[in-house]
mmCIF file of C-alpha atoms in Angstrom:
data_model
loop_
_atom_site.group_PDB
_atom_site.id
_atom_site.type_symbol
_atom_site.label_atom_id
_atom_site.label_comp_id
_atom_site.label_asym_id
_atom_site.label_seq_id
_atom_site.Cartn_x
_atom_site.Cartn_y
_atom_site.Cartn_z
ATOM 1 C CA MET A 159 78.105 81.356 111.999
ATOM 2 C CA PRO A 160 74.534 82.807 112.499
ATOM 3 C CA VAL A 161 72.565 84.782 109.573
ATOM 4 C CA GLU A 162 73.431 88.547 109.958
ATOM 5 C CA PHE A 163 71.710 91.492 108.794
ATOM 6 C CA ILE A 164 73.606 94.377 107.061
ATOM 7 C CA SER A 165 71.957 97.656 106.237
ATOM 8 C CA ALA A 166 73.690 100.907 104.674
ATOM 9 C CA VAL A 167 73.795 104.375 106.531
ATOM 10 C CA HIS A 168 73.013 107.590 104.671
ATOM 11 C CA THR A 169 74.480 110.857 105.346
ATOM 12 C CA ASP A 170 71.365 113.130 104.708
ATOM 13 C CA SER A 171 67.966 112.627 104.256
ATOM 14 C CA GLY A 172 68.127 113.328 100.131
ATOM 15 C CA ALA A 173 71.055 110.604 99.759
ATOM 16 C CA SER A 174 68.452 107.608 99.128
ATOM 17 C CA GLY A 175 70.831 105.546 96.519
ATOM 18 C CA PRO A 176 71.723 105.565 93.097
ATOM 19 C CA ALA A 177 68.630 107.531 91.898
ATOM 20 C CA ALA A 178 68.448 110.119 94.763
ATOM 21 C CA SER A 179 66.371 113.199 94.010
ATOM 22 C CA SER A 180 68.486 115.270 96.151
ATOM 23 C CA ARG A 181 71.978 115.419 97.787
ATOM 24 C CA THR A 182 72.590 117.937 100.327
ATOM 25 C CA GLY A 183 76.009 116.419 101.791
ATOM 26 C CA PHE A 184 76.132 115.783 105.282
ATOM 27 C CA ASP A 185 73.567 116.085 108.186
ATOM 28 C CA PRO A 186 75.152 115.052 111.566
ATOM 29 C CA GLY A 187 71.514 114.925 113.115
ATOM 30 C CA TYR A 188 69.783 112.463 110.427
ATOM 31 C CA LEU A 189 73.273 110.305 110.390
ATOM 32 C CA ARG A 190 72.908 110.070 114.097
ATOM 33 C CA ARG A 191 69.234 109.048 114.060
ATOM 34 C CA TYR A 192 69.841 106.771 111.223
ATOM 35 C CA ALA A 193 72.745 105.013 113.055
ATOM 36 C CA ARG A 194 70.840 104.729 116.416
ATOM 37 C CA ALA A 195 67.769 103.328 114.356
ATOM 38 C CA LEU A 196 70.053 100.294 113.013
ATOM 39 C CA ASP A 197 71.462 99.929 116.505
ATOM 40 C CA ASP A 198 68.273 99.899 118.283
ATOM 41 C CA GLY A 199 66.405 97.711 115.452
ATOM 42 C CA GLY A 200 68.787 94.980 115.761
ATOM 43 C CA PHE A 201 71.018 95.068 112.568
ATOM 44 C CA ASP A 202 74.249 93.331 112.822
ATOM 45 C CA HIS A 203 76.260 95.752 110.503
ATOM 46 C CA THR A 204 75.960 98.652 108.306
ATOM 47 C CA LEU A 205 77.647 99.580 104.961
ATOM 48 C CA VAL A 206 79.396 102.777 104.741
ATOM 49 C CA THR A 207 79.395 103.366 101.123
ATOM 50 C CA TYR A 208 82.200 104.870 99.034
ATOM 51 C CA HIS A 209 81.733 107.627 95.931
ATOM 52 C CA SER A 210 84.381 109.999 94.766
ATOM 53 C CA ALA A 211 81.675 112.957 95.531
ATOM 54 C CA SER A 212 80.350 111.814 98.871
ATOM 55 C CA PRO A 213 81.335 112.651 102.310
ATOM 56 C CA ASP A 214 84.350 111.005 103.618
ATOM 57 C CA ALA A 215 83.706 107.506 104.273
ATOM 58 C CA LEU A 216 86.310 106.783 106.841
ATOM 59 C CA GLN A 217 84.991 109.790 109.079
ATOM 60 C CA VAL A 218 81.463 108.681 108.436
ATOM 61 C CA ALA A 219 82.293 105.245 109.656
ATOM 62 C CA GLN A 220 83.828 106.817 112.765
ATOM 63 C CA PHE A 221 80.684 108.870 113.442
ATOM 64 C CA VAL A 222 78.670 105.552 113.268
ATOM 65 C CA ALA A 223 80.851 103.828 115.633
ATOM 66 C CA THR A 224 80.974 106.749 118.067
ATOM 67 C CA HIS A 225 77.006 106.924 118.077
ATOM 68 C CA THR A 226 76.326 103.505 118.545
ATOM 69 C CA GLU A 227 77.086 100.495 120.686
ATOM 70 C CA ARG A 228 76.409 97.150 118.796
ATOM 71 C CA VAL A 229 76.189 97.694 114.865
ATOM 72 C CA ARG A 230 79.357 97.160 113.057
ATOM 73 C CA PRO A 231 80.358 99.385 110.535
ATOM 74 C CA ILE A 232 81.550 97.830 106.923
ATOM 75 C CA LEU A 233 83.792 100.664 105.479
ATOM 76 C CA ALA A 234 83.962 100.752 101.942
ATOM 77 C CA HIS A 235 87.727 101.559 100.743
ATOM 78 C CA ARG A 236 89.184 102.145 97.462
ATOM 79 C CA PRO A 237 93.035 100.698 97.434
ATOM 80 C CA GLY A 238 93.719 103.508 94.557
ATOM 81 C CA VAL A 239 93.498 106.347 96.754
ATOM 82 C CA VAL A 240 95.071 105.873 100.022
ATOM 83 C CA PHE A 241 98.469 104.298 100.349
ATOM 84 C CA PRO A 242 98.071 100.880 102.011
ATOM 85 C CA THR A 243 100.371 101.760 105.048
ATOM 86 C CA HIS A 244 98.457 104.796 105.700
ATOM 87 C CA ALA A 245 95.223 102.699 105.462
ATOM 88 C CA ALA A 246 96.488 100.093 107.662
ATOM 89 C CA ARG A 247 97.121 102.785 110.548
ATOM 90 C CA ALA A 248 94.027 104.531 110.069
ATOM 91 C CA LEU A 249 91.642 101.451 109.881
ATOM 92 C CA ALA A 250 93.644 100.044 113.077
ATOM 93 C CA THR A 251 92.658 103.194 114.767
ATOM 94 C CA LEU A 252 89.143 103.124 113.682
ATOM 95 C CA ASP A 253 88.785 99.686 114.883
ATOM 96 C CA ARG A 254 90.185 100.661 118.230
ATOM 97 C CA ILE A 255 87.641 103.468 118.261
ATOM 98 C CA SER A 256 84.645 101.106 117.551
ATOM 99 C CA ASP A 257 86.013 98.430 120.146
ATOM 100 C CA GLY A 258 86.659 95.906 117.421
ATOM 101 C CA ARG A 259 83.675 96.389 115.325
ATOM 102 C CA LEU A 260 85.064 97.439 111.993
ATOM 103 C CA SER A 261 85.073 95.498 108.808
ATOM 104 C CA LEU A 262 86.406 96.541 105.629
ATOM 105 C CA HIS A 263 84.889 96.154 102.068
ATOM 106 C CA ILE A 264 87.437 96.515 99.174
ATOM 107 C CA ILE A 265 86.167 98.586 96.034
ATOM 108 C CA SER A 266 88.414 97.732 93.264
ATOM 109 C CA GLY A 267 86.199 99.819 91.040
ATOM 110 C CA GLY A 268 83.777 98.985 88.218
ATOM 111 C CA SER A 269 83.800 102.118 86.083
ATOM 112 C CA ASP A 270 86.650 103.329 84.527
ATOM 113 C CA GLU A 271 84.912 106.809 84.410
ATOM 114 C CA GLU A 272 84.218 107.168 88.090
ATOM 115 C CA GLN A 273 87.977 106.038 88.881
ATOM 116 C CA HIS A 274 89.219 108.703 86.716
ATOM 117 C CA ARG A 275 87.665 111.382 88.723
ATOM 118 C CA GLU A 276 90.162 110.495 91.610
ATOM 119 C CA GLY A 277 93.098 109.904 89.387
ATOM 120 C CA ASP A 278 92.982 106.359 88.998
ATOM 121 C CA TYR A 279 93.774 105.195 85.652
ATOM 122 C CA LEU A 280 94.753 101.618 85.938
ATOM 123 C CA GLY A 281 92.486 99.101 83.905
ATOM 124 C CA LYS A 282 89.960 96.997 85.693
ATOM 125 C CA SER A 283 92.003 93.603 85.802
ATOM 126 C CA GLU A 284 95.080 95.539 87.090
ATOM 127 C CA ARG A 285 92.935 97.380 89.886
ATOM 128 C CA TYR A 286 91.827 93.705 91.084
ATOM 129 C CA GLU A 287 95.567 92.704 91.213
ATOM 130 C CA ARG A 288 96.421 96.021 93.196
ATOM 131 C CA SER A 289 93.393 95.167 95.483
ATOM 132 C CA ASP A 290 94.951 91.610 96.133
ATOM 133 C CA GLU A 291 98.479 93.262 96.993
ATOM 134 C CA TYR A 292 96.849 95.702 99.003
ATOM 135 C CA ILE A 293 94.928 93.360 101.322
ATOM 136 C CA GLN A 294 98.061 91.427 101.796
ATOM 137 C CA ILE A 295 99.965 94.537 103.005
ATOM 138 C CA LEU A 296 97.204 95.343 105.404
ATOM 139 C CA ARG A 297 97.144 91.869 107.025
ATOM 140 C CA LYS A 298 101.225 91.974 106.947
ATOM 141 C CA VAL A 299 101.185 95.479 108.811
ATOM 142 C CA TRP A 300 98.409 94.330 111.099
ATOM 143 C CA GLN A 301 100.278 90.948 112.261
ATOM 144 C CA ALA A 302 103.837 92.269 112.165
ATOM 145 C CA GLU A 303 105.831 92.428 115.529
ATOM 146 C CA GLY A 304 108.224 94.723 113.976
ATOM 147 C CA PRO A 305 109.141 96.539 111.008
ATOM 148 C CA VAL A 306 107.560 95.532 107.592
ATOM 149 C CA SER A 307 109.192 95.976 103.880
ATOM 150 C CA HIS A 308 107.295 95.247 100.932
ATOM 151 C CA GLU A 309 108.208 95.502 96.986
ATOM 152 C CA GLY A 310 105.399 94.382 94.799
ATOM 153 C CA LYS A 311 103.876 95.495 91.342
ATOM 154 C CA TYR A 312 101.905 98.237 92.773
ATOM 155 C CA PHE A 313 103.534 99.352 96.090
ATOM 156 C CA ARG A 314 107.076 99.358 97.681
ATOM 157 C CA PHE A 315 108.144 100.660 101.351
ATOM 158 C CA GLU A 316 110.698 100.006 103.578
ATOM 159 C CA GLY A 317 110.995 99.616 107.626
ATOM 160 C CA TYR A 318 107.292 100.628 107.991
ATOM 161 C CA HIS A 319 105.987 99.948 111.774
ATOM 162 C CA CYS A 320 102.401 100.564 113.151
ATOM 163 C CA ASP A 321 102.312 100.747 117.001
ATOM 164 C CA VAL A 322 98.360 100.607 116.654
ATOM 165 C CA LYS A 323 96.906 97.056 115.901
ATOM 166 C CA PRO A 324 93.177 96.015 115.457
ATOM 167 C CA VAL A 325 91.279 94.689 118.345
ATOM 168 C CA ASN A 326 91.074 91.210 117.347
ATOM 169 C CA GLY A 327 94.338 91.035 115.428
ATOM 170 C CA LEU A 328 92.757 91.558 112.037
ATOM 171 C CA ILE A 329 90.109 93.482 110.642
ATOM 172 C CA PRO A 330 87.518 91.441 108.347
ATOM 173 C CA VAL A 331 87.874 92.053 104.740
ATOM 174 C CA SER A 332 85.130 91.944 102.399
ATOM 175 C CA VAL A 333 85.595 91.762 98.451
ATOM 176 C CA GLY A 334 82.697 91.982 95.979
ATOM 177 C CA GLY A 335 81.921 91.630 92.437
ATOM 178 C CA SER A 336 80.768 89.469 89.527
ATOM 179 C CA SER A 337 83.633 89.029 87.243
ATOM 180 C CA GLN A 338 86.399 86.474 87.228
ATOM 181 C CA ASP A 339 88.773 88.878 88.626
ATOM 182 C CA ALA A 340 86.450 89.264 91.510
ATOM 183 C CA TYR A 341 85.879 85.706 92.115
ATOM 184 C CA ARG A 342 89.619 85.357 92.052
ATOM 185 C CA VAL A 343 90.473 88.235 94.539
ATOM 186 C CA GLY A 344 87.675 87.391 96.796
ATOM 187 C CA GLY A 345 88.078 83.653 96.774
ATOM 188 C CA GLN A 346 91.914 83.920 97.781
ATOM 189 C CA GLN A 347 91.683 87.103 99.996
ATOM 190 C CA GLY A 348 88.207 87.701 101.352
ATOM 191 C CA ASP A 349 86.623 87.017 104.546
ATOM 192 C CA ILE A 350 83.552 88.057 103.121
ATOM 193 C CA PHE A 351 82.212 88.139 99.337
ATOM 194 C CA GLY A 352 79.595 90.387 98.548
ATOM 195 C CA LEU A 353 77.012 89.938 95.490
ATOM 196 C CA TRP A 354 74.064 91.709 94.334
ATOM 197 C CA GLY A 355 70.551 90.393 94.335
ATOM 198 C CA GLU A 356 70.285 87.886 91.380
ATOM 199 C CA PRO A 357 67.897 84.963 91.028
ATOM 200 C CA LEU A 358 68.517 82.086 93.230
ATOM 201 C CA LYS A 359 70.044 80.008 90.484
ATOM 202 C CA GLU A 360 72.583 82.773 88.962
ATOM 203 C CA THR A 361 73.477 83.530 92.818
ATOM 204 C CA ALA A 362 74.080 79.800 93.639
ATOM 205 C CA GLU A 363 76.517 79.782 90.542
ATOM 206 C CA GLN A 364 78.327 82.813 91.728
ATOM 207 C CA ILE A 365 78.730 81.386 95.180
ATOM 208 C CA ALA A 366 80.284 78.149 93.532
ATOM 209 C CA ALA A 367 82.676 80.113 91.627
ATOM 210 C CA VAL A 368 83.936 81.979 94.638
ATOM 211 C CA ASN A 369 84.062 78.751 96.611
ATOM 212 C CA THR A 370 86.041 76.865 93.993
ATOM 213 C CA VAL A 371 88.798 79.689 94.000
ATOM 214 C CA ALA A 372 88.873 79.612 98.106
ATOM 215 C CA ASP A 373 89.192 75.639 98.003
ATOM 216 C CA ALA A 374 91.973 75.713 95.245
ATOM 217 C CA ALA A 375 93.709 78.310 97.324
ATOM 218 C CA GLY A 376 93.325 76.246 100.531
ATOM 219 C CA ARG A 377 91.465 78.711 102.626
ATOM 220 C CA PRO A 378 88.350 79.096 104.165
ATOM 221 C CA ARG A 379 85.361 79.779 101.997
ATOM 222 C CA PRO A 380 84.128 83.372 102.293
ATOM 223 C CA ARG A 381 80.824 84.002 103.938
ATOM 224 C CA ILE A 382 78.386 85.134 101.347
ATOM 225 C CA TRP A 383 76.747 88.733 101.442
ATOM 226 C CA VAL A 384 73.737 89.193 99.243
ATOM 227 C CA SER A 385 71.870 92.721 98.816
ATOM 228 C CA PHE A 386 68.365 93.641 97.951
ATOM 229 C CA ARG A 387 66.238 96.833 98.221
ATOM 230 C CA PRO A 388 63.140 95.213 99.925
ATOM 231 C CA ILE A 389 59.460 96.739 99.322
ATOM 232 C CA ILE A 390 57.148 95.596 101.724
ATOM 233 C CA ALA A 391 53.416 96.624 102.930
ATOM 234 C CA PRO A 392 50.874 94.437 105.017
ATOM 235 C CA THR A 393 49.873 92.470 101.965
ATOM 236 C CA ASP A 394 51.392 91.612 98.728
ATOM 237 C CA GLU A 395 48.892 93.300 96.602
ATOM 238 C CA LEU A 396 49.461 96.511 98.714
ATOM 239 C CA ALA A 397 53.242 95.911 98.425
ATOM 240 C CA TRP A 398 53.151 95.684 94.740
ATOM 241 C CA GLU A 399 51.162 98.657 94.468
ATOM 242 C CA LYS A 400 53.895 100.637 96.602
ATOM 243 C CA ALA A 401 56.422 99.228 94.442
ATOM 244 C CA HIS A 402 55.118 100.666 91.181
ATOM 245 C CA ARG A 403 54.586 104.096 93.032
ATOM 246 C CA THR A 404 58.557 103.794 93.918
ATOM 247 C CA LEU A 405 59.397 102.814 90.448
ATOM 248 C CA GLY A 406 57.609 106.281 89.291
ATOM 249 C CA VAL A 407 59.916 108.096 91.863
ATOM 250 C CA LEU A 408 63.075 106.379 90.848
ATOM 251 C CA LYS A 409 62.107 107.248 87.096
ATOM 252 C CA ASP A 410 61.739 110.837 87.667
ATOM 253 C CA ALA A 411 64.731 110.915 89.846
ATOM 254 C CA ALA A 412 66.770 109.377 87.082
ATOM 255 C CA LYS A 413 65.758 112.410 84.704
ATOM 256 C CA ASN A 414 67.276 114.924 87.393
ATOM 257 C CA THR A 415 70.765 115.043 85.684
ATOM 258 C CA GLU A 416 71.925 118.069 87.890
ATOM 259 C CA SER A 417 71.370 116.396 91.309
ATOM 260 C CA LEU A 418 73.135 113.252 90.100
ATOM 261 C CA ARG A 419 75.727 114.883 87.929
ATOM 262 C CA HIS A 420 78.777 113.621 89.976
ATOM 263 C CA TYR A 421 77.153 110.223 90.601
ATOM 264 C CA ARG A 422 76.514 109.180 86.636
ATOM 265 C CA THR A 423 78.479 107.320 84.201
ATOM 266 C CA THR A 424 77.563 107.395 80.725
ATOM 267 C CA GLY A 425 76.056 104.679 78.563
ATOM 268 C CA ARG A 426 75.772 100.827 79.381
ATOM 269 C CA PRO A 427 77.512 100.214 82.745
ATOM 270 C CA ALA A 428 81.132 98.730 82.584
ATOM 271 C CA ASN A 429 81.287 96.450 85.706
ATOM 272 C CA VAL A 430 80.118 92.914 85.134
ATOM 273 C CA GLY A 431 77.628 93.075 88.219
ATOM 274 C CA SER A 432 75.427 95.920 86.712
ATOM 275 C CA GLN A 433 75.672 94.315 83.352
ATOM 276 C CA ARG A 434 74.507 90.963 84.737
ATOM 277 C CA LEU A 435 71.395 92.732 86.552
ATOM 278 C CA LEU A 436 70.245 94.631 83.305
ATOM 279 C CA ASP A 437 70.678 91.422 81.348
ATOM 280 C CA ILE A 438 68.543 89.473 84.009
ATOM 281 C CA ALA A 439 65.759 92.176 83.982
ATOM 282 C CA GLU A 440 65.828 91.589 79.977
ATOM 283 C CA ARG A 441 64.683 88.053 80.788
ATOM 284 C CA GLY A 442 61.871 89.004 83.123
ATOM 285 C CA GLU A 443 60.637 91.394 85.340
ATOM 286 C CA VAL A 444 59.769 89.150 88.418
ATOM 287 C CA HIS A 445 62.069 86.104 89.345
ATOM 288 C CA ASP A 446 61.699 83.408 91.796
ATOM 289 C CA ARG A 447 59.252 84.324 94.675
ATOM 290 C CA CYS A 448 59.414 87.862 94.432
ATOM 291 C CA LEU A 449 62.705 89.450 92.904
ATOM 292 C CA TRP A 450 61.675 92.525 90.968
ATOM 293 C CA THR A 451 64.434 93.753 88.531
ATOM 294 C CA ALA A 452 62.416 96.959 87.084
ATOM 295 C CA PRO A 453 64.354 99.042 89.770
ATOM 296 C CA ALA A 454 67.736 97.992 88.102
ATOM 297 C CA VAL A 455 66.698 99.114 84.671
ATOM 298 C CA ALA A 456 65.239 102.444 86.180
ATOM 299 C CA THR A 457 68.757 103.370 87.703
ATOM 300 C CA ASN A 458 70.760 101.666 85.035
ATOM 301 C CA ALA A 459 71.694 99.239 87.741
ATOM 302 C CA ALA A 460 73.873 101.870 89.364
ATOM 303 C CA GLY A 461 74.714 99.732 92.671
ATOM 304 C CA ALA A 462 72.554 96.857 94.388
ATOM 305 C CA SER A 463 69.091 97.761 92.826
ATOM 306 C CA THR A 464 66.759 94.741 92.521
ATOM 307 C CA ALA A 465 63.936 94.497 95.175
ATOM 308 C CA LEU A 466 62.105 91.668 96.826
ATOM 309 C CA VAL A 467 58.475 92.577 96.897
ATOM 310 C CA GLY A 468 55.535 91.702 99.106
ATOM 311 C CA SER A 469 54.246 91.084 102.645
ATOM 312 C CA PRO A 470 56.721 90.918 105.312
ATOM 313 C CA GLU A 471 56.136 87.197 105.418
ATOM 314 C CA THR A 472 56.569 86.791 101.522
ATOM 315 C CA VAL A 473 60.007 88.629 101.865
ATOM 316 C CA ALA A 474 61.347 86.941 104.769
ATOM 317 C CA ARG A 475 60.504 83.453 102.925
ATOM 318 C CA ALA A 476 62.231 84.773 99.944
ATOM 319 C CA LEU A 477 65.524 85.887 102.233
ATOM 320 C CA LEU A 478 65.535 82.330 103.659
ATOM 321 C CA ASP A 479 65.603 80.915 100.124
ATOM 322 C CA TYR A 480 69.039 82.554 99.649
ATOM 323 C CA VAL A 481 70.162 81.389 103.374
ATOM 324 C CA ASP A 482 69.157 77.961 101.948
ATOM 325 C CA ILE A 483 71.841 78.273 99.095
ATOM 326 C CA GLY A 484 74.590 79.634 101.389
ATOM 327 C CA CYS A 485 74.160 83.210 102.047
ATOM 328 C CA GLU A 486 74.746 83.987 105.464
ATOM 329 C CA LEU A 487 74.781 88.012 105.414
ATOM 330 C CA LEU A 488 71.578 89.383 104.205
ATOM 331 C CA SER A 489 71.954 92.967 103.279
ATOM 332 C CA ILE A 490 68.517 94.840 103.132
ATOM 333 C CA ARG A 491 68.240 98.786 102.606
ATOM 334 C CA GLY A 492 65.244 100.440 101.234
ATOM 335 C CA TYR A 493 64.937 103.173 98.472
ATOM 336 C CA ASP A 494 63.247 105.434 101.637
ATOM 337 C CA PRO A 495 66.322 104.359 103.574
ATOM 338 C CA LEU A 496 65.530 105.763 107.278
ATOM 339 C CA ASN A 497 61.811 104.623 107.408
ATOM 340 C CA ASP A 498 62.506 101.293 105.354
ATOM 341 C CA ALA A 499 65.274 100.470 107.807
ATOM 342 C CA ILE A 500 62.600 100.816 110.867
ATOM 343 C CA ASP A 501 60.168 98.841 109.199
ATOM 344 C CA TYR A 502 62.506 95.865 108.345
ATOM 345 C CA ALA A 503 63.524 96.034 111.844
ATOM 346 C CA ARG A 504 60.046 95.515 112.914
ATOM 347 C CA HIS A 505 58.835 93.218 110.318
ATOM 348 C CA ILE A 506 61.649 91.237 108.598
ATOM 349 C CA LEU A 507 64.406 90.814 111.335
ATOM 350 C CA PRO A 508 62.109 89.149 113.853
ATOM 351 C CA LEU A 509 60.507 86.867 111.145
ATOM 352 C CA VAL A 510 64.017 85.462 109.560
ATOM 353 C CA ARG A 511 65.504 85.126 112.893
ATOM 354 C CA GLN A 512 62.356 83.370 114.307
ATOM 355 C CA GLU A 513 62.395 80.517 111.578
ATOM 356 C CA LEU A 514 66.258 80.143 111.723
ATOM 357 C CA ALA A 515 65.879 79.746 115.731
ATOM 358 C CA HIS A 516 63.014 77.143 115.075
ATOM 359 C CA ARG A 517 65.209 75.132 112.392
ATOM 360 C CA ALA A 518 68.245 75.224 114.828
ATOM 361 C CA ALA A 519 65.841 74.026 117.778
ATOM 362 C CA THR A 520 64.341 71.104 115.496
ATOM 363 C CA ALA A 521 67.784 70.119 114.164
ATOM 364 C CA GLN A 522 68.951 69.846 117.829
ATOM 365 C CA ALA A 523 65.879 67.898 119.060
ATOM 366 C CA ALA A 524 66.499 65.567 115.977
#
């Protein structure tokens, strides 16, 4: 399958990631401009993120779908919040609204503190077990010709039938994480597996771990999704100057406890992915071609936070390095979200696609 690009929509101009300086909630005009910029710019997918304090992700995904023609929403979804039968119906309906463009990203939950905010008191391993069962139920409902019953560890129901089905029979399911539990569920159930931007060596090791599980389960290996926050400028030198200015903004925003009070968790992050980013940062600030870990430190690795820094040519080559180790989905979103998305569409996407087309033509000629 072709290499594809993912972005992430934001619902207002202040919602610029884990170190946002302000959050005003939901601005329909801003979201509409953002979604259309991604559509016009040639992004293939856009993540609709989930947090207990954020606007409802399913409604945001519907808004994106109805105001775009091509870009595919990837809806982040927590199994502990909505019962799977209702989720199957709602997701199938949204897939119909989007004309089959929907993908689903399962969030098992890396922070007990954040899970408790919505009444979820399962431990982390149990949350991944629940996600596994949840995905199986969704697919069972979507594929069933008649009523479905289920009795499992976390869910039980009898005689459920759903009239609405996804456009293509099933909705692609993404799983993410860096723990053994995540590898297990992702390898056994995921069509896509999401990773945060780590050095090439560590990323290749994680891909191998997921593939080992998929091979043992006798199912296709998930497509790999890797996430970065590129910082670009006309030259490498100017990009690094911009990067350090950006870092100053992130550090100042991190001190603004009032604006981030609902988004913070205390102490060292509980999830393995964030711990890995911080551990990698301790080993060095710059890795491989241009992977920069300082933003992860500034934000306490609250989400995908490592950057690729350089000219468009440098960043494009860095992204191709990840393609070469098996990443098919490249998630790039910036710390200045809308402006960065426009810049990526102009300067990054064409370079990567041009090189991939050249490789394909060369291979075909050979």
